[in-house]
Amino acid sequence: MLEGCVPWPDEFAARYREDGYWLGRPLGELLHEACVRHADRVALVSGERRMRYRDLAEASTRLAGGLLDLGVGPLDRVVVQLPNVPEFVVVMLALLRVGAIPVLALPGHRKVEVTHLCARSGAIAYVTMDQFQGFDYRELARTVREEVPAVRHVLVAGDAAEFTALDSVVSGRTDFPRVDPAEPALFLLSGGTTGLPKLIPRTHDDYAFNLRATARALGVSAADVYLAVNPVAHTAALGCPGVLGTLLAGGKAVLTTSVRPEEVFPLIRREGVTLTTLVPPLVRLWTDGAERTGTDLSGVTLQVGSAKFDPEQARRAQEVLRCRLSHWFGMGEGMMTHTRFGDPREVILSTVGRPLCEADEIVVADESGAPVPDGQEGELLVRGPYTVRGYYRAPEMNARAFTPDGFFRTGDVARRRPDGNIVIVGRITDVVNRAGEKVPTEEVEEHLRTHPAVRDAAVVGVEDPILGERSYAFVVLRDTELKLSSIKAYLRERGLATYKIPDRLIPVDALPHTAVGKVDKAALRQSAAKPVS
Ligand code: AMP
């Protein structure tokens, strides 16, 4: 396996193969076969653009050949930063086809994250677009080039300026290399708690299972139409079953970069959408939108997860939208649980259901790592055929994040009910879940402390009716005359991801501390929740 990855122990790998979880087929081949099988059907829709499976096969094959000509081949890492546009899918299929490893950056990532991802992954190429939502990614590419010289190729969709135009990377060759299905197919990013995103190597075998099993769980077939609202770079909209799982099944994937009901509802109707994945804040936005406009989404399954889904909100969504709800819990590292369509309403509204497959192992553990009885709270530890055994090139982190026998410590506090359904209670570790995007508080605090006028800083999540949680930064200032807005501008300038910029900055004389001398975040959360005087 690629150096820096942690393989499953042989006996586990053998069992997962024997039991049919791992098929031993590269993902690029499986997706290409789906393109050939469904050649005449529509594969992708984006605005007025429509691509049939045949077009997708052709475009991705030409690009795959072009990548090989450039010298991008098996196990080379390529950072991909594209929003929900067809190019994303073409690039993914092409990279998978040649066995190169896409490293999936989010559109909101900026200099700090993208240079880190390039350097940490050892990427030789960066694929991005000219502009999106007012941001010029070519500017970012210039910084990447300067700071990470190992990135030899910058491919840009749209106006490439001095870089290589993505659509010029084409070739007729089809002598594609043999791809080993036990190797990483892609690197997802951890929604992690400390520092910068960690790289999650997902193998062809495990991610192909991920696509098939989630599609099966939701009954996705060629008749289905999947709407990708959240960034496709995130595993929820990418492969659970998301766009790739839908394509593998021969269905149609609709991509949108708008989340607004006024734009999305007509699209749902026009394309006959049957399934979409939403974070809870979007469910709320859509429920309010539907109530205003008298729209209902009967015939659509809403797969909801990534953050706490309040039972009352779930009930209202079901009533107003008249949609089918499927409640999911999961993570880039793998493990997923979900409620079943036939489950009692109470289970769907107030639990995250049961694991995706029989080989998933779940332990709810106390602080010493010992299992607690059903009904009691503890940390959720998980292991299974699509849950990784380690992050890429991160032995020290792996020693903390995984138990000696290979369980991933999720950092989530859960309880298993006697009926087997899991309830997520909260998190052990410090992260703000802002509309499903995870903001590692320590990282933002470190950035804040680099500002010459900031003596100290503490970031907390505060409950919010729209985003689920908002990030509040309490700052102790050296210069009390300083305009707080200039601190936000400073963070932006440093190149911190957009969603990590604190929603509010609150100046304080000093940070409160607990008896053991830690910053008292509970007290800060409490004071943040108070109305502004
Ligand atoms: P990510 O890898 O970015 O998808 O983040 C995974 C984390 O999201 C999990 O460890 C949980 O903390 C959180 N999460 C995902 N689904 C849910 C859910 N249904 N309820 C509560 N938290 C969730």
Coordinates of C-alpha atoms and ligand atoms in Angstrom, one line a residue:
M1 CA 0.0 0.0 0.0
L2 CA 1.1 3.6 -0.6
E3 CA 3.7 4.6 2.0
G4 CA 2.1 6.6 4.8
C5 CA -1.2 4.7 4.7
V6 CA -2.3 2.2 7.3
P7 CA -3.7 -1.0 5.8
W8 CA -6.4 -3.2 7.3
P9 CA -4.8 -6.2 9.0
D10 CA -4.6 -9.2 6.6
E11 CA -7.3 -11.2 8.5
F12 CA -9.8 -8.4 8.2
A13 CA -9.0 -7.7 4.6
A14 CA -9.5 -11.4 3.8
R15 CA -12.8 -11.5 5.6
Y16 CA -14.1 -8.4 3.9
R17 CA -13.2 -9.9 0.5
E18 CA -14.7 -13.3 1.3
D19 CA -17.9 -11.8 2.6
G20 CA -18.3 -9.7 -0.6
Y21 CA -17.8 -6.3 0.9
W22 CA -14.7 -5.7 -1.2
L23 CA -15.0 -6.7 -4.9
G24 CA -11.4 -6.2 -5.9
R25 CA -12.4 -3.8 -8.7
P26 CA -11.0 -0.3 -9.2
L27 CA -13.5 2.4 -8.9
G28 CA -12.5 4.1 -12.2
E29 CA -13.3 0.9 -14.0
L30 CA -16.6 0.3 -12.3
L31 CA -17.7 3.9 -13.1
H32 CA -16.5 3.6 -16.7
E33 CA -18.5 0.4 -17.1
A34 CA -21.6 2.2 -15.8
C35 CA -21.0 4.9 -18.4
V36 CA -20.8 2.3 -21.2
R37 CA -23.8 0.4 -19.9
H38 CA -26.1 3.5 -19.7
A39 CA -24.5 5.3 -22.6
D40 CA -27.7 6.9 -23.9
R41 CA -29.1 8.0 -20.6
V42 CA -28.6 11.4 -19.0
A43 CA -25.8 11.2 -16.4
L44 CA -25.3 14.9 -15.3
V45 CA -27.3 18.1 -15.3
S46 CA -25.9 21.4 -14.3
G47 CA -27.9 24.5 -15.2
E48 CA -28.7 24.2 -18.9
R49 CA -25.8 21.7 -19.4
R50 CA -26.7 18.1 -19.8
M51 CA -24.2 15.2 -20.3
R52 CA -25.2 11.7 -21.3
Y53 CA -23.2 8.8 -19.9
R54 CA -21.6 8.5 -23.3
D55 CA -20.4 12.1 -23.1
L56 CA -19.1 11.6 -19.6
A57 CA -17.2 8.4 -20.7
E58 CA -15.7 10.3 -23.7
A59 CA -14.7 13.4 -21.7
S60 CA -13.2 11.5 -18.8
T61 CA -11.3 9.1 -21.1
R62 CA -9.8 11.9 -23.1
L63 CA -8.8 13.7 -19.9
A64 CA -7.4 10.5 -18.4
G65 CA -5.2 10.1 -21.5
G66 CA -4.1 13.7 -21.2
L67 CA -3.2 13.3 -17.6
L68 CA -1.0 10.3 -18.4
D69 CA 0.7 12.3 -21.1
L70 CA 1.4 15.0 -18.5
G71 CA 3.0 12.4 -16.3
V72 CA 0.1 12.1 -13.8
G73 CA -0.4 8.4 -13.1
P74 CA -1.0 5.7 -10.4
L75 CA -0.8 7.0 -6.8
D76 CA 0.1 10.5 -7.7
R77 CA -1.8 12.9 -5.5
V78 CA -3.8 15.7 -7.2
V79 CA -5.6 18.4 -5.1
V80 CA -9.0 19.1 -6.7
Q81 CA -10.9 22.2 -5.7
L82 CA -14.0 22.5 -7.8
P83 CA -17.6 23.4 -6.8
N84 CA -20.6 21.5 -8.0
V85 CA -20.0 21.6 -11.7
P86 CA -19.7 18.8 -14.3
E87 CA -15.9 19.3 -14.5
F88 CA -15.7 18.0 -11.0
V89 CA -17.2 14.7 -12.1
V90 CA -15.1 14.4 -15.3
V91 CA -11.9 15.1 -13.3
M92 CA -12.8 12.6 -10.7
L93 CA -13.5 9.9 -13.2
A94 CA -10.3 10.6 -15.1
L95 CA -8.1 10.6 -12.0
L96 CA -9.7 7.4 -10.8
R97 CA -9.2 5.8 -14.2
V98 CA -5.5 6.4 -14.2
G99 CA -5.2 5.5 -10.5
A100 CA -4.1 9.0 -9.4
I101 CA -5.5 10.1 -6.1
P102 CA -7.8 13.1 -5.9
V103 CA -7.4 15.1 -2.7
L104 CA -10.8 16.8 -2.3
A105 CA -10.5 20.4 -1.1
L106 CA -13.7 22.3 -0.4
P107 CA -14.5 25.4 -2.5
G108 CA -14.4 27.5 0.7
H109 CA -10.8 26.5 1.4
R110 CA -8.2 29.2 1.0
K111 CA -4.4 29.6 1.1
V112 CA -4.0 28.1 4.6
E113 CA -5.8 24.9 3.8
V114 CA -4.9 24.4 0.1
T115 CA -1.2 24.9 0.6
H116 CA -1.3 22.5 3.5
L117 CA -3.2 19.9 1.5
C118 CA -0.8 20.2 -1.4
A119 CA 2.3 19.9 0.9
R120 CA 0.9 17.2 3.2
S121 CA -0.4 15.0 0.4
G122 CA 2.8 15.5 -1.7
A123 CA 0.6 16.6 -4.6
I124 CA 2.1 17.0 -8.0
A125 CA -0.9 18.8 -9.5
Y126 CA -3.7 21.2 -8.4
V127 CA -7.0 21.3 -10.4
T128 CA -9.2 24.3 -9.8
M129 CA -11.4 26.8 -11.7
D130 CA -11.0 30.4 -12.8
Q131 CA -13.6 32.1 -10.5
F132 CA -16.4 31.1 -8.3
Q133 CA -18.7 33.1 -6.1
G134 CA -16.5 36.2 -6.4
F135 CA -13.2 34.5 -5.6
D136 CA -10.4 34.1 -8.1
Y137 CA -8.9 30.7 -7.6
R138 CA -6.0 31.6 -10.0
E139 CA -4.7 33.9 -7.3
L140 CA -4.7 31.0 -4.9
A141 CA -3.0 28.9 -7.5
R142 CA -0.2 31.4 -7.8
T143 CA 0.4 31.2 -4.0
V144 CA 0.3 27.4 -4.2
R145 CA 2.9 27.4 -7.0
E146 CA 5.2 29.7 -4.9
E147 CA 4.8 27.9 -1.6
V148 CA 4.6 24.3 -2.8
P149 CA 7.0 24.0 -5.8
A150 CA 6.4 20.2 -5.9
V151 CA 3.0 21.0 -7.5
R152 CA 4.2 20.8 -11.1
H153 CA 0.8 21.2 -12.8
V154 CA -2.0 23.7 -12.3
L155 CA -5.0 22.9 -14.4
V156 CA -7.8 25.4 -14.5
A157 CA -11.4 25.0 -15.7
G158 CA -12.5 28.2 -17.6
D159 CA -10.1 31.1 -18.3
A160 CA -6.7 29.5 -17.3
A161 CA -4.6 32.7 -17.5
E162 CA -0.9 31.6 -17.3
F163 CA -1.9 28.0 -16.2
T164 CA -2.9 25.0 -18.2
A165 CA -6.5 25.0 -19.4
L166 CA -8.3 21.9 -18.1
D167 CA -9.9 21.3 -21.5
S168 CA -6.6 21.3 -23.3
V169 CA -5.4 18.3 -21.3
V170 CA -6.7 15.6 -23.8
S171 CA -5.3 12.6 -25.5
G172 CA -6.6 9.7 -27.5
R173 CA -4.5 7.2 -25.7
T174 CA -6.3 4.4 -23.9
D175 CA -3.4 2.3 -22.5
F176 CA -4.5 2.9 -19.0
P177 CA -2.4 1.5 -16.2
R178 CA -3.6 -1.4 -14.1
V179 CA -5.0 0.1 -10.9
D180 CA -4.7 -1.9 -7.6
P181 CA -8.1 -1.8 -5.8
A182 CA -6.5 -2.2 -2.4
E183 CA -4.7 1.2 -2.9
P184 CA -6.2 4.6 -2.0
A185 CA -8.7 5.8 -4.6
L186 CA -9.2 9.2 -3.1
F187 CA -8.3 11.3 0.0
L188 CA -11.2 12.8 1.9
L189 CA -10.6 15.5 4.5
S190 CA -11.3 15.0 8.2
G191 CA -13.8 17.3 9.8
G192 CA -11.3 17.0 12.6
T193 CA -10.9 18.9 15.8
T194 CA -7.3 20.0 15.9
G195 CA -5.3 21.8 13.4
L196 CA -5.6 21.6 9.7
P197 CA -7.7 18.9 7.9
K198 CA -6.2 15.4 8.0
L199 CA -6.1 13.2 4.9
I200 CA -8.3 10.2 4.9
P201 CA -7.2 7.6 2.4
R202 CA -10.2 5.7 1.1
T203 CA -9.4 2.7 -1.0
H204 CA -11.1 1.6 -4.2
D205 CA -12.4 -1.5 -2.4
D206 CA -13.8 0.4 0.5
Y207 CA -15.2 3.4 -1.3
A208 CA -16.9 1.2 -4.0
F209 CA -18.6 -0.6 -1.1
N210 CA -19.5 2.7 0.4
L211 CA -21.3 3.7 -2.9
R212 CA -23.1 0.4 -3.4
A213 CA -24.2 -0.1 0.2
T214 CA -25.6 3.5 0.6
A215 CA -27.3 3.2 -2.7
R216 CA -28.9 -0.1 -1.7
A217 CA -29.9 1.4 1.7
L218 CA -31.9 4.1 -0.1
G219 CA -33.1 1.8 -2.9
V220 CA -31.3 4.0 -5.5
S221 CA -31.6 2.6 -9.1
A222 CA -31.2 3.8 -12.7
A223 CA -34.7 5.4 -12.3
D224 CA -33.4 7.8 -9.6
V225 CA -32.4 11.5 -9.8
Y226 CA -30.0 12.7 -7.2
L227 CA -29.6 16.4 -6.4
A228 CA -26.2 17.5 -5.1
V229 CA -26.8 20.7 -3.1
N230 CA -23.9 20.4 -0.6
P231 CA -20.4 20.5 -2.0
V232 CA -19.7 17.3 -3.9
A233 CA -16.2 17.4 -2.5
H234 CA -17.7 16.3 0.8
T235 CA -18.4 12.5 1.1
A236 CA -22.1 13.0 1.8
A237 CA -22.9 14.4 -1.6
L238 CA -20.1 12.5 -3.3
G239 CA -20.4 8.9 -2.3
C240 CA -23.2 8.2 0.2
P241 CA -24.5 7.4 -2.5
G242 CA -24.3 11.0 -3.7
V243 CA -23.2 11.7 -7.3
L244 CA -20.8 8.7 -7.7
G245 CA -23.2 6.2 -6.2
T246 CA -26.0 7.5 -8.4
L247 CA -23.8 7.2 -11.5
L248 CA -22.8 3.7 -10.6
A249 CA -26.5 2.8 -10.5
G250 CA -27.2 4.5 -13.8
G251 CA -29.3 7.3 -12.4
K252 CA -29.1 11.0 -13.1
A253 CA -27.1 13.4 -11.0
V254 CA -28.2 17.1 -10.9
L255 CA -25.6 19.6 -9.6
T256 CA -26.5 22.9 -8.1
T257 CA -24.5 25.6 -6.4
S258 CA -27.5 27.3 -5.0
V259 CA -29.3 26.2 -1.9
R260 CA -32.1 28.7 -2.1
P261 CA -35.7 27.3 -2.2
E262 CA -36.6 29.7 -4.9
E263 CA -34.0 28.2 -7.2
V264 CA -33.9 24.7 -6.0
F265 CA -37.6 23.8 -5.8
P266 CA -38.2 24.5 -9.6
L267 CA -35.1 22.5 -10.3
I268 CA -36.4 19.6 -8.3
R269 CA -39.7 19.7 -10.2
R270 CA -38.0 20.1 -13.6
E271 CA -35.6 17.2 -13.2
G272 CA -37.9 14.9 -11.2
V273 CA -35.4 14.7 -8.3
T274 CA -36.0 11.7 -6.0
L275 CA -33.2 12.0 -3.5
T276 CA -31.0 14.7 -2.0
T277 CA -28.7 15.1 0.9
L278 CA -29.1 18.0 3.3
V279 CA -27.6 19.4 6.4
P280 CA -30.2 20.3 9.1
P281 CA -29.9 24.1 8.6
L282 CA -30.9 23.6 4.9
V283 CA -33.8 21.4 5.9
R284 CA -35.0 24.4 8.0
L285 CA -34.5 26.8 5.1
W286 CA -36.4 24.6 2.7
T287 CA -39.2 23.9 5.3
D288 CA -39.7 27.7 5.7
G289 CA -39.5 28.2 2.0
A290 CA -42.1 25.5 1.4
E291 CA -44.4 26.9 4.0
R292 CA -44.2 30.3 2.4
T293 CA -44.8 29.1 -1.1
G294 CA -47.1 26.1 -0.4
T295 CA -44.7 23.8 -2.2
D296 CA -44.4 20.2 -1.1
L297 CA -41.6 17.7 -1.9
S298 CA -43.6 14.5 -2.0
G299 CA -41.7 11.9 -4.0
V300 CA -38.4 13.2 -2.7
T301 CA -36.3 11.5 -0.1
L302 CA -34.3 13.8 2.1
Q303 CA -31.2 12.2 3.4
V304 CA -30.3 14.3 6.4
G305 CA -27.1 14.3 8.4
S306 CA -23.6 15.8 9.1
A307 CA -24.9 17.7 12.2
K308 CA -27.5 17.2 14.9
F309 CA -31.0 17.0 13.5
D310 CA -33.5 18.2 16.1
P311 CA -36.5 15.9 16.4
E312 CA -39.0 18.8 16.4
Q313 CA -37.4 20.2 13.3
A314 CA -37.5 16.8 11.6
R315 CA -41.2 16.4 12.5
R316 CA -42.0 19.8 11.0
A317 CA -40.0 19.1 7.9
Q318 CA -41.9 15.9 7.3
E319 CA -45.2 17.5 7.8
V320 CA -44.6 20.6 5.6
L321 CA -42.5 19.1 2.9
R322 CA -44.4 15.8 2.9
C323 CA -41.1 14.2 1.9
R324 CA -39.6 10.9 3.0
L325 CA -36.9 11.3 5.6
S326 CA -33.8 9.3 6.1
H327 CA -31.7 10.3 9.1
W328 CA -27.9 9.6 8.7
F329 CA -24.8 9.9 10.8
G330 CA -21.4 9.5 9.4
M331 CA -17.9 10.8 8.8
G332 CA -15.3 11.1 6.1
E333 CA -13.3 8.3 8.0
G334 CA -16.1 5.9 7.0
M335 CA -18.6 4.5 9.5
M336 CA -22.3 5.4 8.8
T337 CA -25.5 4.7 10.6
H338 CA -29.0 5.4 9.2
T339 CA -32.7 5.0 10.0
R340 CA -34.6 2.6 7.7
F341 CA -37.7 3.6 5.8
G342 CA -39.8 1.1 7.7
D343 CA -38.7 2.3 11.1
P344 CA -41.3 3.7 13.5
R345 CA -41.6 7.5 13.1
E346 CA -40.1 8.1 16.6
V347 CA -36.9 6.2 15.5
I348 CA -36.5 8.3 12.4
L349 CA -37.1 11.5 14.2
S350 CA -34.9 11.0 17.3
T351 CA -32.1 8.5 16.5
V352 CA -29.5 8.1 13.8
G353 CA -30.5 4.5 13.3
R354 CA -28.2 1.5 13.0
P355 CA -25.0 0.8 11.2
L356 CA -24.9 0.5 7.4
C357 CA -23.7 -3.1 7.2
E358 CA -23.3 -6.2 9.4
A359 CA -19.6 -6.0 9.5
D360 CA -19.6 -2.6 11.1
E361 CA -18.5 -2.8 14.7
I362 CA -19.6 -0.1 17.2
V363 CA -18.5 0.2 20.8
V364 CA -19.8 2.9 23.1
A365 CA -16.9 3.3 25.5
D366 CA -16.1 5.0 28.8
E367 CA -13.0 7.1 29.4
S368 CA -10.9 4.0 29.9
G369 CA -12.1 2.5 26.6
A370 CA -14.3 -0.1 28.2
P371 CA -17.7 -0.7 26.7
V372 CA -20.6 0.8 28.6
P373 CA -24.0 -0.9 28.9
D374 CA -26.8 0.0 26.4
G375 CA -28.6 3.2 27.4
Q376 CA -25.4 4.8 28.8
E377 CA -23.4 7.5 27.2
G378 CA -19.9 7.1 26.0
E379 CA -17.6 7.8 23.1
L380 CA -18.4 6.1 19.9
L381 CA -15.6 3.8 18.6
V382 CA -16.0 2.3 15.2
R383 CA -14.4 -0.2 12.9
G384 CA -15.5 -1.9 9.7
P385 CA -15.0 -2.6 6.0
Y386 CA -15.2 1.1 4.9
T387 CA -13.8 2.7 8.1
V388 CA -10.1 3.6 7.7
R389 CA -7.4 2.4 10.0
G390 CA -5.3 5.6 9.9
Y391 CA -4.8 9.1 8.4
Y392 CA -2.2 9.6 5.7
R393 CA 1.3 10.3 7.0
A394 CA 0.1 11.0 10.5
P395 CA 1.5 8.3 12.9
E396 CA 1.3 10.5 16.0
M397 CA -2.2 11.5 15.3
N398 CA -3.1 7.9 14.5
A399 CA -1.9 6.7 17.8
R400 CA -4.4 9.1 19.4
A401 CA -7.3 8.8 17.0
F402 CA -7.3 5.0 16.8
T403 CA -7.4 2.3 19.5
P404 CA -4.6 -0.3 19.4
D405 CA -7.1 -2.7 17.9
G406 CA -8.0 -0.4 15.1
F407 CA -11.2 1.3 16.3
F408 CA -11.5 4.9 15.2
R409 CA -12.3 7.2 18.1
T410 CA -15.0 9.4 16.6
G411 CA -15.0 12.1 19.4
D412 CA -18.8 11.8 19.3
V413 CA -20.7 11.0 22.5
A414 CA -23.4 8.5 21.8
R415 CA -25.8 6.1 23.5
R416 CA -27.1 2.8 22.1
R417 CA -30.7 2.2 22.9
P418 CA -31.9 -1.3 23.7
D419 CA -33.5 -1.5 20.2
G420 CA -30.0 -1.0 18.7
N421 CA -30.6 2.5 17.5
I422 CA -27.9 5.1 18.2
V423 CA -28.5 8.5 19.6
I424 CA -25.8 11.1 19.2
V425 CA -25.6 13.2 22.3
G426 CA -22.7 15.6 21.6
R427 CA -19.0 15.8 21.1
I428 CA -16.0 15.2 23.4
T429 CA -13.7 17.3 21.4
D430 CA -13.9 20.9 20.6
V431 CA -15.3 21.7 17.2
V432 CA -18.1 24.1 16.0
N433 CA -20.5 22.3 13.6
R434 CA -21.4 25.2 11.4
A435 CA -24.1 24.0 9.0
G436 CA -22.2 20.7 8.7
E437 CA -18.8 22.3 8.1
K438 CA -16.6 21.5 11.1
V439 CA -14.6 24.5 12.4
P440 CA -11.7 23.3 14.6
T441 CA -11.6 25.9 17.3
E442 CA -8.0 25.5 18.3
E443 CA -6.9 26.3 14.7
V444 CA -8.9 29.5 14.6
E445 CA -7.6 30.5 18.0
E446 CA -4.1 30.1 16.9
H447 CA -4.7 32.3 13.9
L448 CA -6.3 34.9 16.0
R449 CA -3.3 35.0 18.4
T450 CA -1.0 35.8 15.5
H451 CA -2.7 39.2 15.2
P452 CA -0.4 41.8 16.9
A453 CA -3.3 43.3 18.8
V454 CA -4.8 40.1 20.1
R455 CA -3.4 38.9 23.4
D456 CA -5.5 35.8 23.7
A457 CA -8.6 34.2 22.0
A458 CA -11.1 31.5 22.6
V459 CA -13.7 30.2 20.0
V460 CA -16.9 28.5 21.0
G461 CA -20.0 27.3 19.2
V462 CA -23.3 28.9 20.0
E463 CA -26.6 27.4 19.1
D464 CA -28.2 29.1 16.2
P465 CA -31.6 28.6 14.6
I466 CA -30.2 28.9 11.1
L467 CA -26.8 27.3 11.0
G468 CA -27.2 24.9 13.9
E469 CA -24.1 26.5 15.5
R470 CA -22.3 29.8 14.9
S471 CA -18.7 30.5 15.9
Y472 CA -18.1 33.2 18.5
A473 CA -14.5 34.3 19.2
F474 CA -13.8 36.0 22.5
V475 CA -10.7 38.1 22.1
V476 CA -8.5 39.8 24.7
L477 CA -7.1 42.8 23.0
R478 CA -3.9 44.7 23.5
D479 CA -5.2 47.6 21.6
T480 CA -8.8 48.4 22.7
E481 CA -9.2 51.0 20.0
L482 CA -8.9 48.3 17.3
K483 CA -11.9 47.8 15.0
L484 CA -13.1 44.2 15.3
S485 CA -13.9 44.1 11.6
S486 CA -10.2 44.5 10.9
I487 CA -9.5 41.2 12.7
K488 CA -11.9 39.4 10.4
A489 CA -10.2 41.0 7.4
Y490 CA -6.9 40.0 8.8
L491 CA -8.0 36.3 9.0
R492 CA -9.3 36.5 5.5
E493 CA -6.0 37.9 4.3
R494 CA -4.1 35.1 6.0
G495 CA -6.1 32.9 3.8
L496 CA -8.3 31.0 6.3
A497 CA -11.3 29.1 4.9
T498 CA -14.4 31.3 4.6
Y499 CA -16.5 29.1 7.0
K500 CA -13.8 29.3 9.7
I501 CA -13.9 33.1 10.0
P502 CA -15.7 33.7 13.3
D503 CA -19.3 34.8 12.9
R504 CA -18.9 37.2 15.9
L505 CA -16.0 38.7 17.7
I506 CA -16.5 39.7 21.3
P507 CA -13.8 41.7 23.2
V508 CA -13.2 40.7 26.8
D509 CA -10.8 41.9 29.5
A510 CA -9.7 38.3 30.2
L511 CA -10.8 34.8 29.4
P512 CA -12.5 32.9 32.3
H513 CA -10.6 29.7 33.5
T514 CA -11.8 26.5 35.2
A515 CA -10.4 25.3 38.5
V516 CA -7.8 23.3 36.6
G517 CA -6.7 26.3 34.6
K518 CA -8.3 25.5 31.3
V519 CA -10.3 28.2 29.4
D520 CA -13.8 27.8 30.6
K521 CA -15.6 27.4 27.4
A522 CA -18.9 26.5 29.0
A523 CA -19.0 29.9 30.7
L524 CA -18.1 31.6 27.4
R525 CA -20.9 29.7 25.6
Q526 CA -23.3 30.8 28.3
S527 CA -22.3 34.4 28.1
A528 CA -22.5 34.3 24.3
A529 CA -26.0 33.0 24.4
K530 CA -27.1 36.0 26.4
P531 CA -28.8 38.8 24.5
V532 CA -26.5 41.6 23.6
S533 CA -26.9 44.5 26.0
Ligands
AMP1 P1 -17.4 14.9 8.5 O1 -16.3 13.9 8.4 O2 -17.1 16.3 8.1 O3 -18.6 14.4 7.8 O4 -17.8 15.0 10.1 C1 -18.2 13.9 10.8 C2 -18.8 14.4 12.1 O5 -20.1 15.1 11.8 C3 -19.2 13.3 13.0 O6 -18.1 12.8 13.8 C4 -20.2 14.0 13.9 O7 -19.6 14.8 14.9 C5 -21.0 14.9 12.9 N1 -22.2 14.3 12.5 C6 -22.4 13.7 11.3 N2 -23.7 13.3 11.2 C7 -24.3 13.7 12.4 C8 -25.7 13.5 12.9 N3 -26.7 12.9 12.2 N4 -25.9 14.1 14.1 C9 -25.0 14.7 14.8 N5 -23.7 14.8 14.4 C10 -23.4 14.3 13.2

